[in-house]
Coordinates of C-alpha atoms and ligand atoms in Angstrom, one line a residue:
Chain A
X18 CA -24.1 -5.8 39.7
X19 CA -22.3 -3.3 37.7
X20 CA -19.7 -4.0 35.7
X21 CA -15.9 -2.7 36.4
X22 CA -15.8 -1.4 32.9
X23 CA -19.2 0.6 33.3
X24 CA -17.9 2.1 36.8
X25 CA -14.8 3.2 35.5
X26 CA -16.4 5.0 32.5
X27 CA -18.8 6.4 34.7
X28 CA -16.5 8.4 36.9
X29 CA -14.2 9.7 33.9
X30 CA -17.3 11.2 32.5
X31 CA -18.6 12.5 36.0
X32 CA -15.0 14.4 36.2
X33 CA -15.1 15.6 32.4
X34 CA -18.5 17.3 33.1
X35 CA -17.3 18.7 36.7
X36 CA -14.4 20.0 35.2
X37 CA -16.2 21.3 32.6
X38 CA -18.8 23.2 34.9
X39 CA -15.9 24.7 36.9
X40 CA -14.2 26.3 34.1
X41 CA -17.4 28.1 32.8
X42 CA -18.4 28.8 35.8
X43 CA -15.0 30.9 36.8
X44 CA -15.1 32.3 32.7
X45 CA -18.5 33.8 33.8
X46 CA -17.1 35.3 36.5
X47 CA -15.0 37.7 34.8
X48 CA -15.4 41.0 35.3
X49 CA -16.7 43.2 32.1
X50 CA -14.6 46.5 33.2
X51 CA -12.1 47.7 31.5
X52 CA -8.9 49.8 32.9
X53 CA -8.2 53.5 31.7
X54 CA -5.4 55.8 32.3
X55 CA -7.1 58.6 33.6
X56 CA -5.8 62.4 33.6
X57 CA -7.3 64.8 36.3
X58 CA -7.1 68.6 35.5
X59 CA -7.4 70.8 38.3
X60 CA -7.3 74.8 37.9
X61 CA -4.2 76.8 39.4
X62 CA -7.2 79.8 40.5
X63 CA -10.4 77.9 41.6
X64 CA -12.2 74.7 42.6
X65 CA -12.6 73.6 38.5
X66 CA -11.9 70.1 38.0
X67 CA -12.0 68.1 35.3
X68 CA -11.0 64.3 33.9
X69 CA -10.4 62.8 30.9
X70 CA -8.2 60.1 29.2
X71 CA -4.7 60.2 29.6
X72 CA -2.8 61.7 26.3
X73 CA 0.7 61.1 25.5
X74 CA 2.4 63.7 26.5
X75 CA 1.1 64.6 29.5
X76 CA 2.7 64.6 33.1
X77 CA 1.6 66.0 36.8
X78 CA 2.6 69.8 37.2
X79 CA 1.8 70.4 33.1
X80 CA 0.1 73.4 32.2
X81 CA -2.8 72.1 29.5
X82 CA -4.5 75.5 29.3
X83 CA -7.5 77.3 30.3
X84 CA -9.9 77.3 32.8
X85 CA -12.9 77.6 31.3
X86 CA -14.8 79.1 34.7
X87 CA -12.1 82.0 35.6
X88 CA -9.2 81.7 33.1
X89 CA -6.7 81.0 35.1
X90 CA -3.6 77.7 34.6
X91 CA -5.4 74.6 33.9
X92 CA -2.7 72.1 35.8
X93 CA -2.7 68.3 35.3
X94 CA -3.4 67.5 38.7
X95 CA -3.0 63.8 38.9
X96 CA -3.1 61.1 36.5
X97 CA -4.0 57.5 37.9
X98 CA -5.0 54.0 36.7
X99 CA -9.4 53.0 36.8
X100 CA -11.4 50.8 36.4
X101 CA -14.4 52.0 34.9
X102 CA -17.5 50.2 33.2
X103 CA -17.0 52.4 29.9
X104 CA -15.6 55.4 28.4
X105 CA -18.7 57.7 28.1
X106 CA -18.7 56.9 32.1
X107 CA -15.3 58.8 32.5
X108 CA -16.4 61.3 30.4
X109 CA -19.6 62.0 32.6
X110 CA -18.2 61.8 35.5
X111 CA -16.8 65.3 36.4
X112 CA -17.5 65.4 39.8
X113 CA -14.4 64.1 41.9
X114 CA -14.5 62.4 45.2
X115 CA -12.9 64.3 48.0
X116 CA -9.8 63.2 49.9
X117 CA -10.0 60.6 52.0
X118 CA -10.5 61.5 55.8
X119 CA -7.1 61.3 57.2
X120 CA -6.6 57.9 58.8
X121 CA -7.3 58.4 63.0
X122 CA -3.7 58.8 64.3
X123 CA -4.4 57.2 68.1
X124 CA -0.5 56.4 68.2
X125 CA 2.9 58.5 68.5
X126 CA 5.1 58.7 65.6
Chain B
X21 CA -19.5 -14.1 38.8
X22 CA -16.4 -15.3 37.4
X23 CA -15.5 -12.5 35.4
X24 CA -15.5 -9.9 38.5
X25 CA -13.6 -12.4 40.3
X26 CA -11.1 -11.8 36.9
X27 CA -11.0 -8.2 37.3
X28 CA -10.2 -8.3 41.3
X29 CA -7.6 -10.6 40.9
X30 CA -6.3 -8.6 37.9
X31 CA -6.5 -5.3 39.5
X32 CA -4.9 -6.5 42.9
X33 CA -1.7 -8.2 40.9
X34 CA -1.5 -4.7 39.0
X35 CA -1.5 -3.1 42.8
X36 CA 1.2 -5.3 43.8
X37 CA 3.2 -4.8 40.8
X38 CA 2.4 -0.7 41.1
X39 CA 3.9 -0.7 44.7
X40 CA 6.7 -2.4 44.3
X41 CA 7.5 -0.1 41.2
X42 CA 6.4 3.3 42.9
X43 CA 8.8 2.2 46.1
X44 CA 11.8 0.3 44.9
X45 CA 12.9 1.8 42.1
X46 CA 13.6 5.6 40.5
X47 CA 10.9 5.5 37.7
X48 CA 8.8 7.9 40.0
X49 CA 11.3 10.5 39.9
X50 CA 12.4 9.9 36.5
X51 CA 8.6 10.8 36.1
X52 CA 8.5 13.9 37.8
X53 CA 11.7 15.0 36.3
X54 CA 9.9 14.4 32.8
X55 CA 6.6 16.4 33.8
X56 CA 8.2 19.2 35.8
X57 CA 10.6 19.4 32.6
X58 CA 8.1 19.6 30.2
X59 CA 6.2 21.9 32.3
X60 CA 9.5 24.3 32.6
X61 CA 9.7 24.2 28.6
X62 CA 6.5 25.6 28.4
X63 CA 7.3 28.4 30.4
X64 CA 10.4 28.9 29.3
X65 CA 8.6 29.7 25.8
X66 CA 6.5 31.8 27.5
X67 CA 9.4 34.1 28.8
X68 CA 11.4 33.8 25.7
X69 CA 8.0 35.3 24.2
X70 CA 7.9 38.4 26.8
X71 CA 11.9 39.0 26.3
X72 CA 11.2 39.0 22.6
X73 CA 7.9 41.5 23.6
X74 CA 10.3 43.7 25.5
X75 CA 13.0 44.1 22.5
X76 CA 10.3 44.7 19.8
X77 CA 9.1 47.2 22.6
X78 CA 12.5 49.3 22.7
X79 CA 13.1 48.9 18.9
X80 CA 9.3 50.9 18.6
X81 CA 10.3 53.4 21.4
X82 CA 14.1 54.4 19.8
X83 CA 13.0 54.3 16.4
X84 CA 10.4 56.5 16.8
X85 CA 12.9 59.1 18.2
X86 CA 15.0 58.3 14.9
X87 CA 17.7 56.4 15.9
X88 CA 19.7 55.0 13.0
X89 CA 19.8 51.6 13.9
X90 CA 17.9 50.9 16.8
X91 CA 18.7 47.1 17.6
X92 CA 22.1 47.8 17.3
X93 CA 21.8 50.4 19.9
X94 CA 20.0 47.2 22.2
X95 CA 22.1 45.0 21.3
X96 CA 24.8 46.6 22.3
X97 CA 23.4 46.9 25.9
X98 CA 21.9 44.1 26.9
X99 CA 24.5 41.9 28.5
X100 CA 26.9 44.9 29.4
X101 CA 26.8 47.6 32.0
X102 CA 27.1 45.0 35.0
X103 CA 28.6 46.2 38.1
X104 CA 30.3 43.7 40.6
X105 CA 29.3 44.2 44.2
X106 CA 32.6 45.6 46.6
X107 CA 34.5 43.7 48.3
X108 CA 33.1 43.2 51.8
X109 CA 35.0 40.8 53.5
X110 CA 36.8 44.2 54.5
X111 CA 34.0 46.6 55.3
X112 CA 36.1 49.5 55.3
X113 CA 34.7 52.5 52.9
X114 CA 32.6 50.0 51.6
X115 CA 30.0 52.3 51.2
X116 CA 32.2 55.0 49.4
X117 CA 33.4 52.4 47.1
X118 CA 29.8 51.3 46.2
X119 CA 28.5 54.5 45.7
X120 CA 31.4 55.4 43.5
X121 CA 30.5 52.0 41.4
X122 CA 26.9 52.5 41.1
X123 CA 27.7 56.3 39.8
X124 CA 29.7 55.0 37.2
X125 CA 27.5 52.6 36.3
X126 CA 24.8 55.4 36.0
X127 CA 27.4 57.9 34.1
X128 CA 28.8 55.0 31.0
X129 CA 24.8 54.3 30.9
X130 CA 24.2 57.7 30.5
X131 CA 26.8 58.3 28.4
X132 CA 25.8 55.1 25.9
X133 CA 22.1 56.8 25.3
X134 CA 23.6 60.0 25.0
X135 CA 25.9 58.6 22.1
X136 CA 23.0 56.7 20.8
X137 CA 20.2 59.1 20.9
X138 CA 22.1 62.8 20.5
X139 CA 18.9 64.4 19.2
X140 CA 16.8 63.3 21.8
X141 CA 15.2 65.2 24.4
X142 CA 16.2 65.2 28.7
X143 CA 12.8 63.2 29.6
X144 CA 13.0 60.6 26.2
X145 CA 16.5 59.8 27.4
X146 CA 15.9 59.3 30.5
X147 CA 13.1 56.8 29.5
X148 CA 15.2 55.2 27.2
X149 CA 17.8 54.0 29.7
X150 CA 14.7 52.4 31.9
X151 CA 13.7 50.3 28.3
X152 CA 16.9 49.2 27.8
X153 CA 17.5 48.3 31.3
X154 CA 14.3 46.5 31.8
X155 CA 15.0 44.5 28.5
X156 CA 18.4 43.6 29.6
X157 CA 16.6 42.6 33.2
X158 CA 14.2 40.1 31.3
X159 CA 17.1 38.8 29.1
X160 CA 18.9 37.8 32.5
X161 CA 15.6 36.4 33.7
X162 CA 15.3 34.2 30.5
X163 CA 19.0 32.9 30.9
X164 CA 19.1 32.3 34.4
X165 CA 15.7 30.1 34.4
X166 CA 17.6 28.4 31.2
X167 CA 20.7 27.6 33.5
X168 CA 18.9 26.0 36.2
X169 CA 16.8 24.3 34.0
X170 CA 19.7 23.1 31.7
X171 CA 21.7 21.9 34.9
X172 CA 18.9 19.6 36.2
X173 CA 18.4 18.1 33.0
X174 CA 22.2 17.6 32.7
X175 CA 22.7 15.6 36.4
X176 CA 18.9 14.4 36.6
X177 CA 18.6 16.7 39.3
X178 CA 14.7 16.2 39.8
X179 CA 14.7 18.5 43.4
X180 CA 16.5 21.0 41.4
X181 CA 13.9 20.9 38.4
X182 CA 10.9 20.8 41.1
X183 CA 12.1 24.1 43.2
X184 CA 12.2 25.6 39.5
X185 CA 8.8 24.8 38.7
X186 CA 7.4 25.9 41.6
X187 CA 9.0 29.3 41.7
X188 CA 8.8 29.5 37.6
X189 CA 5.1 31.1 38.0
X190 CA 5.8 33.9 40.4
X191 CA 9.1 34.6 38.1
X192 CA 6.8 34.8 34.9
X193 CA 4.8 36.8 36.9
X194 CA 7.2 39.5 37.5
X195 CA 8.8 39.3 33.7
X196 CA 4.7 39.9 32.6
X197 CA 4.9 43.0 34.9
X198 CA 8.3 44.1 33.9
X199 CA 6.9 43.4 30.3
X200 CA 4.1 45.9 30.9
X201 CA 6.2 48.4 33.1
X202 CA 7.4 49.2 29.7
X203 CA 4.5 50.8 28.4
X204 CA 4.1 52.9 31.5
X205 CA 8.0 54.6 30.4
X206 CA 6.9 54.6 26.7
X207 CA 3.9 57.0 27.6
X208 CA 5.4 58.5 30.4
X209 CA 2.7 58.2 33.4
X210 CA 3.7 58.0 36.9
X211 CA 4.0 54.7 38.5
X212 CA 3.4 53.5 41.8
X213 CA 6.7 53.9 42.8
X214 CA 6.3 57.8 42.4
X215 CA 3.8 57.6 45.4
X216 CA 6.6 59.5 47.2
X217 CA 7.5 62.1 44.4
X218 CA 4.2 63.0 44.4
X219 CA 3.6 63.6 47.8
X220 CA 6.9 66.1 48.0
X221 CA 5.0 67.4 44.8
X222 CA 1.4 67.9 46.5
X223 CA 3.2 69.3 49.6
X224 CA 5.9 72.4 47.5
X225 CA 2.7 74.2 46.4
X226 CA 3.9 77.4 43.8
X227 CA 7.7 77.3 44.8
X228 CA 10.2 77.1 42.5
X229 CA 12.3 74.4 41.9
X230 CA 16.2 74.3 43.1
X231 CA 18.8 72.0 41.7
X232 CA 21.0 70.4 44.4
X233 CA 22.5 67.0 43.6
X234 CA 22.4 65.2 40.2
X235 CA 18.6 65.2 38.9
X236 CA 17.6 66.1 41.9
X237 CA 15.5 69.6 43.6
X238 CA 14.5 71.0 46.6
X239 CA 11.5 73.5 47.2
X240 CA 11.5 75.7 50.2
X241 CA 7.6 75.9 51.2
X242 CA 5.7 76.7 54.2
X243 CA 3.0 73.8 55.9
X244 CA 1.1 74.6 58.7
X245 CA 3.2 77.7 59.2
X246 CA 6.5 76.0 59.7
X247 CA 9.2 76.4 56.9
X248 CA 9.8 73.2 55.0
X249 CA 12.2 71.9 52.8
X250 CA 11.4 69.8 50.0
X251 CA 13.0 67.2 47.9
X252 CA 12.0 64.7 45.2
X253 CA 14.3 64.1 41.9
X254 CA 13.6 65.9 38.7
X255 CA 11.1 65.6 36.7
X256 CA 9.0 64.6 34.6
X257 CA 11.5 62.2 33.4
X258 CA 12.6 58.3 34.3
X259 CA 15.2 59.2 37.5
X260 CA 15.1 58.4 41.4
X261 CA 17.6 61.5 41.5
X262 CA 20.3 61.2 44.5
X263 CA 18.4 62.2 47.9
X264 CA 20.7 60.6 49.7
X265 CA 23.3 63.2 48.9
X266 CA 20.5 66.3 48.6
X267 CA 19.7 65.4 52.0
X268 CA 23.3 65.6 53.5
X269 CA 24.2 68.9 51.5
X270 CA 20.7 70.6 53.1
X271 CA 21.2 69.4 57.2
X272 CA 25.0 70.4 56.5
X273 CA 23.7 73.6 55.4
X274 CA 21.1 74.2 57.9
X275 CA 22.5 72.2 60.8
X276 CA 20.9 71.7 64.3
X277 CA 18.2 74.4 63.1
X278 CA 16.2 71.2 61.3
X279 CA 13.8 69.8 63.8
X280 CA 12.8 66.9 61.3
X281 CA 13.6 65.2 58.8
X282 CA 10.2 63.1 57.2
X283 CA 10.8 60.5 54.1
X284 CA 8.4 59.2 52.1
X285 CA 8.3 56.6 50.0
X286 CA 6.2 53.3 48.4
X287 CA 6.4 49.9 50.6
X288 CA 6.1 46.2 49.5
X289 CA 3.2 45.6 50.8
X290 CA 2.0 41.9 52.3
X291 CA -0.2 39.5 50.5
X292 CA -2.7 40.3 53.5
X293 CA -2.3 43.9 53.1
X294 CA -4.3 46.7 51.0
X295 CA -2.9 48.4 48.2
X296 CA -2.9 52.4 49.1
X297 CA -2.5 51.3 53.0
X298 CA -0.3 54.1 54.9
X299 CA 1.4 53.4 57.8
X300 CA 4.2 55.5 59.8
X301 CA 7.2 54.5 61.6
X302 CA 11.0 55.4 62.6
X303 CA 14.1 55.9 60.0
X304 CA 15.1 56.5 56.4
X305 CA 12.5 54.6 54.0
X306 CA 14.6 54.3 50.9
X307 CA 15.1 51.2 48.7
X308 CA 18.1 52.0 47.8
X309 CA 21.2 49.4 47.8
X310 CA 23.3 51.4 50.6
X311 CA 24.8 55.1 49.8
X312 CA 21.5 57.4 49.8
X313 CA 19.9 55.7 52.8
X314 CA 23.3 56.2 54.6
X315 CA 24.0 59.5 53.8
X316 CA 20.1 60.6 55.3
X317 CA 21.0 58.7 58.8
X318 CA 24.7 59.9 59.3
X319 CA 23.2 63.4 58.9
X320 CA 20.0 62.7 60.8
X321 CA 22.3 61.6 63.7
X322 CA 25.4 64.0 63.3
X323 CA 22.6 66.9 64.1
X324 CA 20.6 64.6 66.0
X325 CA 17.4 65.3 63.8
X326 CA 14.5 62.5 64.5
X327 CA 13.8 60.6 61.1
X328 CA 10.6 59.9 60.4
X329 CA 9.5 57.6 57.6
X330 CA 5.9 57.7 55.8
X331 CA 5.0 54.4 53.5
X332 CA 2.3 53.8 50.9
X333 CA 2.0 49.9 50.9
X334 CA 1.6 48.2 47.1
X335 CA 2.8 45.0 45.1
X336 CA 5.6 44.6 43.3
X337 CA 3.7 44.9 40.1
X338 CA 1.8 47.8 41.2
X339 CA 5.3 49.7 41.9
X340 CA 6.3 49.4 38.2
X341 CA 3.5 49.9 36.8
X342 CA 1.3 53.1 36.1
X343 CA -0.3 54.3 39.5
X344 CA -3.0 52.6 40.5
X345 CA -6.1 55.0 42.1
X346 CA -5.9 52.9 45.1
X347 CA -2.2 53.9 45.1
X348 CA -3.4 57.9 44.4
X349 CA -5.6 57.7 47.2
X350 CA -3.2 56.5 49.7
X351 CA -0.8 59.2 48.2
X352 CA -3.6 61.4 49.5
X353 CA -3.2 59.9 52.7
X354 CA 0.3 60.3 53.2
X355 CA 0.3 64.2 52.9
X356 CA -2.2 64.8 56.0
X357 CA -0.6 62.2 57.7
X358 CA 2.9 64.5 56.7
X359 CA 1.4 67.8 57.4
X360 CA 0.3 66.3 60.6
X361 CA 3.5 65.2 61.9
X362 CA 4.7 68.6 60.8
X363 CA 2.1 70.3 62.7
X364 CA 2.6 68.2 65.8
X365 CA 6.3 67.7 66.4
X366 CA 7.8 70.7 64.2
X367 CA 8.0 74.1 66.6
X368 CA 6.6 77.1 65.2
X369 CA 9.7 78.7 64.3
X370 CA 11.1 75.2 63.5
X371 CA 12.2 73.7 60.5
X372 CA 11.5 70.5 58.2
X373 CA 13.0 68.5 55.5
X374 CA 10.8 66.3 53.4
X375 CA 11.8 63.8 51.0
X376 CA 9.6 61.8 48.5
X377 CA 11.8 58.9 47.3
X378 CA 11.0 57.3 44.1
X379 CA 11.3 57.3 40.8
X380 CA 9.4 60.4 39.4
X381 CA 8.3 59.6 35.9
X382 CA 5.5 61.5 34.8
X383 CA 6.0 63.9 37.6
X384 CA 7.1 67.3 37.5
Ligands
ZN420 ZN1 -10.5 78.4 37.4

């Protein structure tokens, strides 16, 4: 038979080592992405868009220059919150997802 | 065998002993008092920590725009510039009374940064008076806790303690988010709360801003071939603008001639719900304590102009903080589902008034 002493000590160490497994198991379950204020340049003239990190300084409606296709008022067009896996990420990434479909409106106002 | 036969009778005297102690006496709660104490203290650190965050914060922000003494300037805040609610007991003009409080409220706060910060620009004014009021907001946040905490040590109050240490992690969460809100102002990007100044500023196109009311514009635009009125507050500055009274001073201008009036602005959303959800519905939707969302239905209803509201759904953290994409994409959204209402329930020759309600930092 096992003795009281032994039992006891077994179970604190079978919750230490639970415990333990838990914890690294949610640690390793963080995500690796990182947040980025992103700014989205749109020209004034023509489809051109562009993104980029957000600078100090700059606000929706703000004229930043150029467009380098046509030459017309480079406008920031919106500036929003990311995630993204990396920097160089943002920077590739010129293409811009459409709007969303509008939502199906089967209701009355 | 004798020594197990020990231990039983051993452990079984302790189990008597245990449940007589646990039922018949206070020690339990004297216990629970002690942990959920101790527990408290910890968090009260932890908010001390953020208010001190928040200060250093403002400090950074006005000595970088060269004020002299810059935790003078804070100091000199925090704690004043209360207002005391209206009597309402007698409801009479009560919201007259309330609007004229909260205006001079906004004007001696005004007129304190204006004092403080003379070489300042419009925009790093106007963000200035959001640092200091967020500061002062987490210094009450601090002292309250403090109080209740204080109290229930002072009369052993252990329910009192418990209801505190249960609610103390959803307060810390919001001081955290107040705490970053701050850098949003210091850099100036929108926040989630400008979901509905940026849908007035999607929907204005080229036109050219008019000054109505305090901080406030309209654009005259045309959507879907119908003429359409739009208002937001003035920016790209911290300011939610008056649209209460922009809206009044329009439909008083234009009268019956207004076919509808559409607002738009960010909703708490529900644990269950999406961030970026959009959802439609009846009346003004303005968070505002009284006088702006009453001035838009007495004038919806003196004309007897249908009021439509339009609401982007997010957290409480997500409406302080700089816009989320989620958040962008439901802003997206919200205009078709505005140009749609315009298109369907706005005549031809009709016109509309649309307001985006929100605070429109980072927003022209
Ligand atoms: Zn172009």
């Amino acid at each position: 038979m096992l003795d009281p002493m032994t039992i006891v000590i077994l179970a604190v160490l079978a919750f230490i080592i639970t415990y333990m497994a838990v914890s690294a198991m949610k640690s390793r379950q963080e995500p690796l992405k990182r947040k980025v204020i992103v700014t989205q340049l749109k020209c004034s003239n023509c489809d051109y868009r562009e993104r980029r990190e957000f600078k100090e300084g700059d606000y929706v409606g703000k004229e930043v220059g150029e467009c380098p296709k046509c030459g017309g008022k480079l406008l920031v067009e919106a500036i929003y919150l990311e995630e993204v896996e990396s920097i160089p990420e943002l920077r590739s990434a010129v293409s811009i997802p459409e709007p969303n479909q509008p939502q199906k409106n089967t209701g009355r106002y | 065998m004798d020594g197990s036969n020990d231990w039983a009778s051993t452990i079984l005297v302790l189990l008597i002993l245990g449940s007589f102690l646990l039922n018949f006496t206070d020690i339990p709660q004297k216990m629970q008092l002690w942990r959920y104490s101790s527990y408290i203290r910890k968090k009260i650190i932890q908010l001390t920590e953020i208010e001190d965050e928040s200060k250093r914060k403002v400090i950074k922000y006005l000595s970088r725009l060269n004020v002299e003494n810059p935790r003078k300037v804070l100091e000199g805040f925090i704690d004043n510039f209360f207002m005391i609610s209206p009597v309402d007991i007698e409801p009479t003009d009560i919201i007259r009374r309330m609007r004229h409080l909260i205006r001079t409220r906004d004007d001696s706060i005004r007129k304190y940064v204006e004092e403080n910060l003379p070489n300042a620009t419009l925009v790093q004014r106007q963000n200035a008076e959001v640092l200091l009021e967020i500061s002062s907001v987490l210094t009450l946040i601090n002292k309250i806790v403090k109080h209740y905490f204080q109290l229930g040590l002072k009369y052993n109050n252990w329910i009192l303690m418990m209801q505190l240490a249960l609610e103390l992690q959803q307060v810390v969460r919001l001081a955290k988010a107040y705490d970053d809100a701050m850098d949003s102002f210091m850099k100036g990007t929108p926040i989630g709360d400008g979901a509905g100044p940026l849908v007035a500023h999607y929907l204005k196109g080229n036109a050219e801003p008019v000054e109505i009311s305090k901080e406030t514009v309209y654009y005259v635009t045309e959507i879907e071939g119908r003429k359409v009125y739009v208002i937001k507050a003035k920016g790209p500055g911290s300011t939610v603008g008056w649209p209460g009274e922009a809206v009044e001073k329009i439909i008083n201008d234009l009268g019956s001639s207004v076919s509808r009036i559409i607002t738009v602005d960010a909703a708490l959303k529900l644990e269950s719900e999406k961030t970026g959800e959009v959802a439609y519905g009846v009346g003004a939707a303005i968070g505002d304590p009284g006088p702006e969302k009453i001035a838009i239905e007495r004038a919806a209803t003196k004309y007897g102009i249908p009021l439509d509201a339009v609401v982007i759904k997010m957290s409480n953290e997500e409406a302080i903080n700089t816009m989320t994409k989620q958040v962008f994409e439901g802003v997206r959204k919200a205009i078709e589902i505005v140009k749609k209402i315009i298109k369907e329930k706005v005549p031809k020759d009709g016109i509309a008034v649309v307001v985006g309600i929100g605070n429109t930092v980072g927003i022209t």
